[in-house]
mmCIF file of C-alpha atoms in Angstrom:
data_model
loop_
_atom_site.group_PDB
_atom_site.id
_atom_site.type_symbol
_atom_site.label_atom_id
_atom_site.label_comp_id
_atom_site.label_asym_id
_atom_site.label_seq_id
_atom_site.Cartn_x
_atom_site.Cartn_y
_atom_site.Cartn_z
ATOM 1 C CA MET J 32 49.583 59.026 13.273
ATOM 2 C CA PRO J 33 47.088 61.898 13.703
ATOM 3 C CA VAL J 34 44.589 62.433 10.892
ATOM 4 C CA ILE J 35 43.104 65.913 10.673
ATOM 5 C CA THR J 36 40.253 66.851 8.358
ATOM 6 C CA VAL J 37 39.557 70.503 7.571
ATOM 7 C CA ASN J 38 36.177 71.444 6.134
ATOM 8 C CA TRP J 39 36.217 75.100 5.063
ATOM 9 C CA TRP J 40 34.599 77.200 2.391
ATOM 10 C CA GLN J 41 36.048 76.878 -1.050
ATOM 11 C CA GLY J 42 38.028 79.871 -2.332
ATOM 12 C CA ASN J 43 41.331 79.409 -0.495
ATOM 13 C CA ASP J 44 44.247 79.001 -2.915
ATOM 14 C CA ARG J 45 47.235 76.616 -2.945
ATOM 15 C CA GLU J 46 49.354 79.019 -0.907
ATOM 16 C CA SER J 47 46.694 79.030 1.811
ATOM 17 C CA ARG J 48 46.478 75.239 1.823
ATOM 18 C CA ARG J 49 50.280 75.045 2.095
ATOM 19 C CA ASP J 50 50.211 77.398 5.118
ATOM 20 C CA LEU J 51 47.274 75.516 6.609
ATOM 21 C CA VAL J 52 48.969 72.108 6.338
ATOM 22 C CA ALA J 53 52.310 73.404 7.649
ATOM 23 C CA GLY J 54 50.683 75.302 10.527
ATOM 24 C CA ILE J 55 48.367 72.507 11.659
ATOM 25 C CA THR J 56 51.185 69.935 11.449
ATOM 26 C CA ASP J 57 53.394 72.145 13.627
ATOM 27 C CA VAL J 58 50.662 72.501 16.241
ATOM 28 C CA VAL J 59 49.845 68.785 16.317
ATOM 29 C CA THR J 60 53.477 67.639 16.520
ATOM 30 C CA ARG J 61 54.243 70.228 19.223
ATOM 31 C CA VAL J 62 51.221 69.225 21.310
ATOM 32 C CA SER J 63 51.307 65.457 20.809
ATOM 33 C CA GLY J 64 55.039 64.910 20.405
ATOM 34 C CA CYS J 65 54.608 62.728 17.325
ATOM 35 C CA PRO J 66 57.008 63.134 14.343
ATOM 36 C CA ASP J 67 55.616 65.442 11.626
ATOM 37 C CA GLU J 68 55.827 62.821 8.845
ATOM 38 C CA THR J 69 53.132 60.853 10.686
ATOM 39 C CA VAL J 70 50.602 63.710 10.445
ATOM 40 C CA THR J 71 47.959 63.604 7.701
ATOM 41 C CA VAL J 72 45.821 66.648 6.893
ATOM 42 C CA ILE J 73 42.890 66.307 4.461
ATOM 43 C CA VAL J 74 41.540 69.623 3.202
ATOM 44 C CA ARG J 75 37.939 69.721 2.008
ATOM 45 C CA ASP J 76 36.746 72.769 0.131
ATOM 46 C CA VAL J 77 32.966 73.115 0.540
ATOM 47 C CA ALA J 78 30.861 75.468 -1.602
ATOM 48 C CA PRO J 79 28.845 77.898 0.570
ATOM 49 C CA ASP J 80 25.666 76.622 -1.125
ATOM 50 C CA HIS J 81 26.477 73.192 0.332
ATOM 51 C CA TRP J 82 27.004 74.598 3.831
ATOM 52 C CA GLY J 83 24.097 75.291 6.175
ATOM 53 C CA LYS J 84 24.298 77.739 9.091
ATOM 54 C CA GLY J 85 21.339 78.727 11.245
ATOM 55 C CA GLY J 86 18.990 76.875 8.911
ATOM 56 C CA GLN J 87 20.053 78.731 5.769
ATOM 57 C CA LEU J 88 22.443 78.024 2.956
ATOM 58 C CA ALA J 89 25.578 79.980 3.801
ATOM 59 C CA ASP J 90 25.469 81.973 0.550
ATOM 60 C CA GLU J 91 21.932 83.119 1.368
ATOM 61 C CA ILE J 92 22.542 84.269 4.917
ATOM 62 C CA ARG J 93 21.135 87.769 5.242
ATOM 63 C CA PRO J 94 23.328 90.020 7.422
ATOM 64 C CA PRO J 95 21.646 90.844 10.813
ATOM 65 C CA ARG J 96 19.051 93.730 10.558
ATOM 66 C CA SER J 97 21.489 96.225 12.188
ATOM 67 C CA LEU J 98 24.003 95.713 9.361
ATOM 68 C CA ARG J 99 21.461 95.967 6.526
ATOM 69 C CA MET W 155 24.932 48.319 8.667
ATOM 70 C CA PRO W 156 28.647 49.188 8.493
ATOM 71 C CA VAL W 157 29.565 52.464 6.788
ATOM 72 C CA ILE W 158 33.102 52.671 5.453
ATOM 73 C CA THR W 159 34.664 55.849 4.080
ATOM 74 C CA VAL W 160 37.784 55.650 1.917
ATOM 75 C CA ASN W 161 39.857 58.803 1.442
ATOM 76 C CA TRP W 162 42.535 58.192 -1.180
ATOM 77 C CA TRP W 163 44.336 60.184 -3.809
ATOM 78 C CA GLN W 164 42.391 60.883 -6.954
ATOM 79 C CA GLY W 165 43.506 59.019 -10.079
ATOM 80 C CA ASN W 166 41.990 55.584 -9.468
ATOM 81 C CA ASP W 167 39.522 54.629 -12.210
ATOM 82 C CA ARG W 168 36.068 52.995 -12.101
ATOM 83 C CA GLU W 169 37.565 49.517 -12.304
ATOM 84 C CA SER W 170 39.636 50.249 -9.195
ATOM 85 C CA ARG W 171 36.628 51.598 -7.317
ATOM 86 C CA ARG W 172 34.657 48.489 -8.277
ATOM 87 C CA ASP W 173 37.452 46.253 -6.922
ATOM 88 C CA LEU W 174 37.791 48.415 -3.829
ATOM 89 C CA VAL W 175 34.076 48.282 -2.991
ATOM 90 C CA ALA W 176 33.831 44.533 -3.650
ATOM 91 C CA GLY W 177 36.992 43.754 -1.679
ATOM 92 C CA ILE W 178 36.166 45.897 1.351
ATOM 93 C CA THR W 179 32.596 44.560 1.462
ATOM 94 C CA ASP W 180 33.911 40.985 1.428
ATOM 95 C CA VAL W 181 36.292 41.714 4.307
ATOM 96 C CA VAL W 182 33.660 43.501 6.412
ATOM 97 C CA THR W 183 30.973 40.842 5.900
ATOM 98 C CA ARG W 184 33.464 38.032 6.619
ATOM 99 C CA VAL W 185 34.717 39.692 9.793
ATOM 100 C CA SER W 186 31.430 41.071 11.163
ATOM 101 C CA GLY W 187 29.034 38.454 9.840
ATOM 102 C CA CYS W 188 26.568 41.067 8.516
ATOM 103 C CA PRO W 189 24.904 40.549 5.103
ATOM 104 C CA ASP W 190 26.722 42.332 2.264
ATOM 105 C CA GLU W 191 23.702 44.404 1.185
ATOM 106 C CA THR W 192 23.952 46.235 4.525
ATOM 107 C CA VAL W 193 27.492 47.479 3.801
ATOM 108 C CA THR W 194 27.962 51.038 2.511
ATOM 109 C CA VAL W 195 31.307 52.204 1.118
ATOM 110 C CA ILE W 196 31.822 55.898 0.280
ATOM 111 C CA VAL W 197 34.870 56.593 -1.871
ATOM 112 C CA ARG W 198 36.401 60.056 -1.679
ATOM 113 C CA ASP W 199 39.002 61.027 -4.257
ATOM 114 C CA VAL W 200 41.275 63.718 -2.823
ATOM 115 C CA ALA W 201 43.659 65.773 -4.968
ATOM 116 C CA PRO W 202 47.274 65.503 -3.691
ATOM 117 C CA ASP W 203 47.342 69.316 -3.385
ATOM 118 C CA HIS W 204 44.526 68.987 -0.854
ATOM 119 C CA TRP W 205 46.393 66.342 1.154
ATOM 120 C CA GLY W 206 49.067 67.233 3.704
ATOM 121 C CA LYS W 207 51.771 64.814 4.837
ATOM 122 C CA GLY W 208 54.646 65.738 7.120
ATOM 123 C CA GLY W 209 53.659 69.403 6.890
ATOM 124 C CA GLN W 210 53.780 69.582 3.091
ATOM 125 C CA LEU W 211 51.222 69.344 0.331
ATOM 126 C CA ALA W 212 51.518 65.795 -0.959
ATOM 127 C CA ASP W 213 52.314 66.941 -4.511
ATOM 128 C CA GLU W 214 55.247 68.973 -3.196
ATOM 129 C CA ILE W 215 56.855 66.311 -1.059
ATOM 130 C CA ARG W 216 60.519 66.165 -1.997
ATOM 131 C CA PRO W 217 61.890 62.575 -2.035
ATOM 132 C CA PRO W 218 64.358 61.950 0.874
ATOM 133 C CA ARG W 219 67.922 63.247 0.138
ATOM 134 C CA SER W 220 69.234 59.684 -0.542
ATOM 135 C CA LEU W 221 66.764 59.249 -3.404
ATOM 136 C CA ARG W 222 67.382 62.644 -5.041
ATOM 137 C CA MET Z 11 48.376 57.554 2.099
ATOM 138 C CA PRO Z 12 44.776 56.231 2.082
ATOM 139 C CA VAL Z 13 42.744 56.855 5.224
ATOM 140 C CA ILE Z 14 39.815 54.498 5.763
ATOM 141 C CA THR Z 15 37.211 54.951 8.490
ATOM 142 C CA VAL Z 16 34.985 52.045 9.489
ATOM 143 C CA ASN Z 17 31.789 52.789 11.412
ATOM 144 C CA TRP Z 18 30.230 49.519 12.607
ATOM 145 C CA TRP Z 19 28.195 48.352 15.537
ATOM 146 C CA GLN Z 20 30.089 47.812 18.736
ATOM 147 C CA GLY Z 21 30.562 44.206 19.827
ATOM 148 C CA ASN Z 22 33.392 43.103 17.550
ATOM 149 C CA ASP Z 23 36.454 41.990 19.521
ATOM 150 C CA ARG Z 24 40.186 42.640 19.069
ATOM 151 C CA GLU Z 25 40.600 39.591 16.843
ATOM 152 C CA SER Z 26 37.918 40.963 14.509
ATOM 153 C CA ARG Z 27 39.531 44.388 14.398
ATOM 154 C CA ARG Z 28 42.873 42.753 13.597
ATOM 155 C CA ASP Z 29 41.285 40.819 10.701
ATOM 156 C CA LEU Z 30 39.415 43.926 9.555
ATOM 157 C CA VAL Z 31 42.542 46.099 9.468
ATOM 158 C CA ALA Z 32 44.649 43.425 7.755
ATOM 159 C CA GLY Z 33 41.941 42.627 5.202
ATOM 160 C CA ILE Z 34 41.109 46.234 4.302
ATOM 161 C CA THR Z 35 44.800 47.140 4.039
ATOM 162 C CA ASP Z 36 45.368 44.223 1.644
ATOM 163 C CA VAL Z 37 42.462 45.302 -0.558
ATOM 164 C CA VAL Z 38 43.515 48.969 -0.640
ATOM 165 C CA THR Z 39 47.189 48.228 -1.387
ATOM 166 C CA ARG Z 40 46.241 45.697 -4.078
ATOM 167 C CA VAL Z 41 43.806 48.101 -5.762
ATOM 168 C CA SER Z 42 45.756 51.355 -5.408
ATOM 169 C CA GLY Z 43 49.306 50.020 -5.539
ATOM 170 C CA CYS Z 44 50.409 52.049 -2.519
ATOM 171 C CA PRO Z 45 52.695 50.434 0.117
ATOM 172 C CA ASP Z 46 50.789 48.970 3.084
ATOM 173 C CA GLU Z 47 52.604 51.066 5.702
ATOM 174 C CA THR Z 48 50.937 54.163 4.179
ATOM 175 C CA VAL Z 49 47.410 52.839 4.871
ATOM 176 C CA THR Z 50 45.550 54.097 7.952
ATOM 177 C CA VAL Z 51 42.348 52.415 9.146
ATOM 178 C CA ILE Z 52 40.310 54.025 11.957
ATOM 179 C CA VAL Z 53 37.730 51.712 13.507
ATOM 180 C CA ARG Z 54 34.718 53.317 15.194
ATOM 181 C CA ASP Z 55 32.484 51.132 17.329
ATOM 182 C CA VAL Z 56 28.986 52.646 17.449
ATOM 183 C CA ALA Z 57 26.331 51.533 19.951
ATOM 184 C CA PRO Z 58 23.117 50.413 18.165
ATOM 185 C CA ASP Z 59 21.208 52.998 20.226
ATOM 186 C CA HIS Z 60 23.350 55.683 18.555
ATOM 187 C CA TRP Z 61 22.639 54.324 15.052
ATOM 188 C CA GLY Z 62 19.462 55.169 13.153
ATOM 189 C CA LYS Z 63 18.059 53.036 10.337
ATOM 190 C CA GLY Z 64 14.737 53.656 8.622
ATOM 191 C CA GLY Z 65 13.900 56.320 11.197
ATOM 192 C CA GLN Z 66 14.359 54.078 14.226
ATOM 193 C CA LEU Z 67 17.168 53.450 16.670
ATOM 194 C CA ALA Z 68 18.833 50.266 15.471
ATOM 195 C CA ASP Z 69 18.230 48.463 18.782
ATOM 196 C CA GLU Z 70 14.512 49.173 18.490
ATOM 197 C CA ILE Z 71 14.002 48.004 14.943
ATOM 198 C CA ARG Z 72 11.031 45.638 14.943
ATOM 199 C CA PRO Z 73 11.537 42.683 12.550
ATOM 200 C CA PRO Z 74 9.217 42.936 9.471
ATOM 201 C CA ARG Z 75 5.577 41.688 10.171
ATOM 202 C CA SER Z 76 6.213 38.386 8.328
ATOM 203 C CA LEU Z 77 9.003 37.471 10.783
ATOM 204 C CA ARG Z 78 7.134 38.413 13.954
ATOM 205 C CA MET C 114 27.192 73.733 18.295
ATOM 206 C CA PRO C 115 25.986 70.571 16.497
ATOM 207 C CA VAL C 116 27.739 69.689 13.248
ATOM 208 C CA ILE C 117 25.784 67.491 10.870
ATOM 209 C CA THR C 118 27.231 65.951 7.718
ATOM 210 C CA VAL C 119 24.913 64.623 5.011
ATOM 211 C CA ASN C 120 26.343 62.221 2.428
ATOM 212 C CA TRP C 121 23.774 61.619 -0.318
ATOM 213 C CA TRP C 122 23.798 60.916 -4.012
ATOM 214 C CA GLN C 123 24.473 63.863 -6.236
ATOM 215 C CA GLY C 124 21.527 65.167 -8.253
ATOM 216 C CA ASN C 125 19.634 67.144 -5.616
ATOM 217 C CA ASP C 126 19.326 70.830 -6.563
ATOM 218 C CA ARG C 127 19.753 74.030 -4.544
ATOM 219 C CA GLU C 128 16.078 74.050 -3.545
ATOM 220 C CA SER C 129 16.487 70.569 -2.063
ATOM 221 C CA ARG C 130 19.616 71.566 -0.165
ATOM 222 C CA ARG C 131 17.773 74.622 1.194
ATOM 223 C CA ASP C 132 14.925 72.389 2.420
ATOM 224 C CA LEU C 133 17.391 69.841 3.788
ATOM 225 C CA VAL C 134 19.356 72.415 5.787
ATOM 226 C CA ALA C 135 16.217 74.143 7.116
ATOM 227 C CA GLY C 136 14.550 70.847 8.020
ATOM 228 C CA ILE C 137 17.561 69.269 9.739
ATOM 229 C CA THR C 138 18.279 72.486 11.664
ATOM 230 C CA ASP C 139 14.674 72.575 12.905
ATOM 231 C CA VAL C 140 14.881 68.963 14.094
ATOM 232 C CA VAL C 141 18.240 69.417 15.841
ATOM 233 C CA THR C 142 17.263 72.664 17.589
ATOM 234 C CA ARG C 143 13.904 71.191 18.671
ATOM 235 C CA VAL C 144 15.529 68.040 20.049
ATOM 236 C CA SER C 145 18.668 69.518 21.611
ATOM 237 C CA GLY C 146 17.356 72.947 22.582
ATOM 238 C CA CYS C 147 20.350 74.765 21.089
ATOM 239 C CA PRO C 148 19.832 78.013 19.125
ATOM 240 C CA ASP C 149 19.596 77.449 15.353
ATOM 241 C CA GLU C 150 22.497 79.768 14.502
ATOM 242 C CA THR C 151 24.815 77.296 16.255
ATOM 243 C CA VAL C 152 23.868 74.443 13.888
ATOM 244 C CA THR C 153 26.194 73.609 10.989
ATOM 245 C CA VAL C 154 25.095 71.289 8.171
ATOM 246 C CA ILE C 155 27.645 70.159 5.560
ATOM 247 C CA VAL C 156 26.101 68.614 2.458
ATOM 248 C CA ARG C 157 28.217 66.196 0.447
ATOM 249 C CA ASP C 158 27.009 65.147 -2.989
ATOM 250 C CA VAL C 159 28.485 61.741 -3.865
ATOM 251 C CA ALA C 160 28.399 60.294 -7.391
ATOM 252 C CA PRO C 161 26.726 56.837 -7.442
ATOM 253 C CA ASP C 162 29.906 55.442 -9.028
ATOM 254 C CA HIS C 163 31.746 56.491 -5.853
ATOM 255 C CA TRP C 164 29.184 54.801 -3.586
ATOM 256 C CA GLY C 165 29.300 51.076 -2.841
ATOM 257 C CA LYS C 166 26.253 49.090 -1.672
ATOM 258 C CA GLY C 167 26.212 45.335 -1.236
ATOM 259 C CA GLY C 168 29.647 45.068 -2.838
ATOM 260 C CA GLN C 169 28.697 46.863 -6.054
ATOM 261 C CA LEU C 170 29.015 50.407 -7.317
ATOM 262 C CA ALA C 171 25.596 51.953 -6.780
ATOM 263 C CA ASP C 172 25.159 52.801 -10.474
ATOM 264 C CA GLU C 173 25.750 49.123 -11.360
ATOM 265 C CA ILE C 174 23.334 47.579 -8.898
ATOM 266 C CA ARG C 175 21.152 45.154 -10.824
ATOM 267 C CA PRO C 176 17.514 45.183 -9.610
ATOM 268 C CA PRO C 177 16.612 41.923 -7.749
ATOM 269 C CA ARG C 178 15.732 39.003 -10.163
ATOM 270 C CA SER C 179 11.948 39.374 -9.450
ATOM 271 C CA LEU C 180 11.998 42.951 -10.794
ATOM 272 C CA ARG C 181 14.035 42.235 -13.916
ATOM 273 C CA MET P 154 32.716 78.536 9.644
ATOM 274 C CA PRO P 155 35.560 75.982 9.331
ATOM 275 C CA VAL P 156 35.030 72.625 11.010
ATOM 276 C CA ILE P 157 38.181 70.707 11.846
ATOM 277 C CA THR P 158 38.218 67.121 13.108
ATOM 278 C CA VAL P 159 41.321 65.729 14.803
ATOM 279 C CA ASN P 160 41.675 61.957 15.104
ATOM 280 C CA TRP P 161 44.646 61.137 17.308
ATOM 281 C CA TRP P 162 45.629 58.421 19.736
ATOM 282 C CA GLN P 163 44.042 58.615 23.138
ATOM 283 C CA GLY P 164 46.337 59.614 26.001
ATOM 284 C CA ASN P 165 46.569 63.376 25.493
ATOM 285 C CA ASP P 166 45.280 65.296 28.532
ATOM 286 C CA ARG P 167 43.024 68.373 28.843
ATOM 287 C CA GLU P 168 46.012 70.728 28.708
ATOM 288 C CA SER P 169 47.041 69.202 25.369
ATOM 289 C CA ARG P 170 43.519 69.513 23.964
ATOM 290 C CA ARG P 171 43.424 73.154 25.084
ATOM 291 C CA ASP P 172 46.726 73.834 23.281
ATOM 292 C CA LEU P 173 45.563 71.873 20.246
ATOM 293 C CA VAL P 174 42.281 73.805 19.913
ATOM 294 C CA ALA P 175 43.956 77.193 20.485
ATOM 295 C CA GLY P 176 46.787 76.432 18.071
ATOM 296 C CA ILE P 177 44.641 75.043 15.262
ATOM 297 C CA THR P 178 42.166 77.928 15.600
ATOM 298 C CA ASP P 179 45.015 80.441 15.314
ATOM 299 C CA VAL P 180 46.329 78.764 12.161
ATOM 300 C CA VAL P 181 42.908 78.525 10.504
ATOM 301 C CA THR P 182 41.921 82.128 11.284
ATOM 302 C CA ARG P 183 45.324 83.434 10.145
ATOM 303 C CA VAL P 184 45.179 81.483 6.866
ATOM 304 C CA SER P 185 41.478 81.910 6.017
ATOM 305 C CA GLY P 186 40.815 85.303 7.574
ATOM 306 C CA CYS P 187 37.638 84.129 9.303
ATOM 307 C CA PRO P 188 36.885 85.242 12.904
ATOM 308 C CA ASP P 189 38.026 82.713 15.528
ATOM 309 C CA GLU P 190 34.561 82.282 17.075
ATOM 310 C CA THR P 191 33.440 80.689 13.808
ATOM 311 C CA VAL P 192 36.015 77.874 14.068
ATOM 312 C CA THR P 193 34.903 74.487 15.413
ATOM 313 C CA VAL P 194 37.443 71.819 16.370
ATOM 314 C CA ILE P 195 36.249 68.304 17.246
ATOM 315 C CA VAL P 196 38.862 66.163 18.996
ATOM 316 C CA ARG P 197 38.514 62.387 18.714
ATOM 317 C CA ASP P 198 40.653 60.211 20.942
ATOM 318 C CA VAL P 199 41.154 56.815 19.295
ATOM 319 C CA ALA P 200 42.543 53.800 21.163
ATOM 320 C CA PRO P 201 45.634 52.349 19.392
ATOM 321 C CA ASP P 202 43.822 48.992 19.219
ATOM 322 C CA HIS P 203 41.180 50.715 17.087
ATOM 323 C CA TRP P 204 43.784 52.225 14.743
ATOM 324 C CA GLY P 205 45.337 50.244 11.890
ATOM 325 C CA LYS P 206 48.668 51.114 10.315
ATOM 326 C CA GLY P 207 50.417 49.011 7.696
ATOM 327 C CA GLY P 208 47.851 46.247 8.183
ATOM 328 C CA GLN P 209 48.396 45.888 11.920
ATOM 329 C CA LEU P 210 46.678 47.231 14.999
ATOM 330 C CA ALA P 211 48.791 50.177 16.120
ATOM 331 C CA ASP P 212 49.427 48.675 19.571
ATOM 332 C CA GLU P 213 50.827 45.520 17.943
ATOM 333 C CA ILE P 214 53.198 47.171 15.518
ATOM 334 C CA ARG P 215 56.570 45.532 15.959
ATOM 335 C CA PRO P 216 59.467 48.006 15.675
ATOM 336 C CA PRO P 217 61.495 47.491 12.428
ATOM 337 C CA ARG P 218 64.044 44.586 12.689
ATOM 338 C CA SER P 219 67.016 47.027 13.084
ATOM 339 C CA LEU P 220 65.482 48.475 16.269
ATOM 340 C CA ARG P 221 64.630 45.125 17.848
ATOM 341 C CA MET A 203 21.212 55.500 0.681
ATOM 342 C CA PRO A 204 21.945 58.781 2.517
ATOM 343 C CA VAL A 205 24.337 58.596 5.454
ATOM 344 C CA ILE A 206 24.013 61.387 8.000
ATOM 345 C CA THR A 207 26.439 61.936 10.862
ATOM 346 C CA VAL A 208 25.446 64.107 13.814
ATOM 347 C CA ASN A 209 28.169 65.438 16.099
ATOM 348 C CA TRP A 210 26.608 67.098 19.147
ATOM 349 C CA TRP A 211 27.473 67.577 22.783
ATOM 350 C CA GLN A 212 26.968 64.579 25.002
ATOM 351 C CA GLY A 213 24.072 64.804 27.444
ATOM 352 C CA ASN A 214 21.123 64.060 25.165
ATOM 353 C CA ASP A 215 19.218 60.936 26.266
ATOM 354 C CA ARG A 216 17.762 57.981 24.315
ATOM 355 C CA GLU A 217 14.446 59.761 23.836
ATOM 356 C CA SER A 218 16.262 62.678 22.193
ATOM 357 C CA ARG A 219 18.239 60.374 19.927
ATOM 358 C CA ARG A 220 15.008 58.609 18.933
ATOM 359 C CA ASP A 221 13.418 61.980 18.034
ATOM 360 C CA LEU A 222 16.579 63.075 16.255
ATOM 361 C CA VAL A 223 16.782 59.945 14.096
ATOM 362 C CA ALA A 224 13.057 59.984 13.276
ATOM 363 C CA GLY A 225 13.050 63.707 12.475
ATOM 364 C CA ILE A 226 16.184 63.710 10.318
ATOM 365 C CA THR A 227 15.001 60.610 8.430
ATOM 366 C CA ASP A 228 11.661 62.312 7.692
ATOM 367 C CA VAL A 229 13.399 65.402 6.358
ATOM 368 C CA VAL A 230 15.860 63.470 4.187
ATOM 369 C CA THR A 231 13.209 61.150 2.708
ATOM 370 C CA ARG A 232 10.860 64.086 2.054
ATOM 371 C CA VAL A 233 13.586 66.133 0.335
ATOM 372 C CA SER A 234 15.379 63.378 -1.567
ATOM 373 C CA GLY A 235 12.474 61.030 -2.235
ATOM 374 C CA CYS A 236 14.413 57.968 -1.104
ATOM 375 C CA PRO A 237 12.673 55.279 1.038
ATOM 376 C CA ASP A 238 13.274 55.748 4.787
ATOM 377 C CA GLU A 239 14.806 52.297 5.298
ATOM 378 C CA THR A 240 17.743 53.435 3.158
ATOM 379 C CA VAL A 241 18.614 56.306 5.529
ATOM 380 C CA THR A 242 21.434 55.818 8.049
ATOM 381 C CA VAL A 243 21.984 58.276 10.898
ATOM 382 C CA ILE A 244 25.090 57.970 13.096
ATOM 383 C CA VAL A 245 24.921 59.958 16.323
ATOM 384 C CA ARG A 246 28.196 60.991 17.945
ATOM 385 C CA ASP A 247 28.120 62.361 21.469
ATOM 386 C CA VAL A 248 31.140 64.617 22.018
ATOM 387 C CA ALA A 249 32.228 65.805 25.467
ATOM 388 C CA PRO A 250 32.436 69.642 25.627
ATOM 389 C CA ASP A 251 36.081 69.296 26.713
ATOM 390 C CA HIS A 252 36.739 67.604 23.362
ATOM 391 C CA TRP A 253 35.015 70.380 21.412
ATOM 392 C CA GLY A 254 36.781 73.626 20.531
ATOM 393 C CA LYS A 255 34.925 76.871 19.723
ATOM 394 C CA GLY A 256 36.630 80.213 19.167
ATOM 395 C CA GLY A 257 39.952 78.720 20.254
ATOM 396 C CA GLN A 258 38.699 77.491 23.631
ATOM 397 C CA LEU A 259 37.480 74.188 24.977
ATOM 398 C CA ALA A 260 33.695 74.482 24.956
ATOM 399 C CA ASP A 261 33.433 73.819 28.705
ATOM 400 C CA GLU A 262 35.803 76.731 29.373
ATOM 401 C CA ILE A 263 34.107 79.320 27.211
ATOM 402 C CA ARG A 264 33.597 82.434 29.346
ATOM 403 C CA PRO A 265 30.234 84.123 28.673
ATOM 404 C CA PRO A 266 30.686 87.500 26.857
ATOM 405 C CA ARG A 267 31.566 90.394 29.281
ATOM 406 C CA SER A 268 27.970 91.817 29.104
ATOM 407 C CA LEU A 269 26.564 88.572 30.533
ATOM 408 C CA ARG A 270 29.121 88.159 33.328
#
């Protein structure tokens, strides 16, 4: 019955979502022993300008000084 | 103060959301005894190609052999 | 396939959770037309001192002046 | 490592999200003592017709009788 | 930056959580290409009597007639 | 109407939660212009052994070689 939610940055295509769902379902069924048809994975694409990291919008994060 | 989140497949129209919100609020207020204006329902439409079930994207799930 | 999460204050007993799950499942299946065995409801009991409302912890909310 | 999710009505612009992320990160780092680069804020814009309050869709909420 | 939340039934031990976190992180980094230290996995153990399936509390689900 | 969920490591006391709720509510009301009594904050304490970072359980994360 596991329900897994993935929040990641938008930009991953259908092929990636297919791999993601298959891979996560394999891991969860292997670890928990539940049948794979009971596993739900909800994939949420989030725009980087709706994602905050270190107090900044992710699409405005300046690379550390050493990499500028 | 209850906060309910509904993740369902996209495709349900405004009328359905109205029924959903009214119905869930009735159930929650009846069961918990809280006033209905304190109940929040957030409805999330999810595309079937962002929903995994049994290791597949929901829009690629092949019907079981007996139904093919 | 709908997945519903209910965040409400702790203190509701098993009987209430049973009613909640049955009631919400009925509403969702009626509105969306999906079979009831596909509906998942996750119930999260939250302690009032882990719930903020109007900037206060819910168990410290002073009733409005007129009711004091 | 804190992960904060903000569900609010859509309509707030980039500037508001920038302020929101900076402000919430400041509060969380001040209160928890963790470094700000470990704080993740996910901002979810929700359309009022996908938000239920008091049993109604938020964009259909009639102002109380006294204000009509 | 991905944030993954796993809701599963309580009863899985530390070893299982370790495998779950390692496995999911591998899948997400392989599929998205992000570095593994940016992946957050939050594991939520849910008691079966707080989990509804098909309108019943999960710990009260009677096996289908054929299996009784 | 904003609903904010905070997932952070367990170990923060009531005083911290009070500051957290007050601070986040101030930020959200300032940025969005909504009245503070409409802001809900749900605080979730998560044990480090239920939190994965970089593929490890957070309470098993070895400090980088330079700090050992």
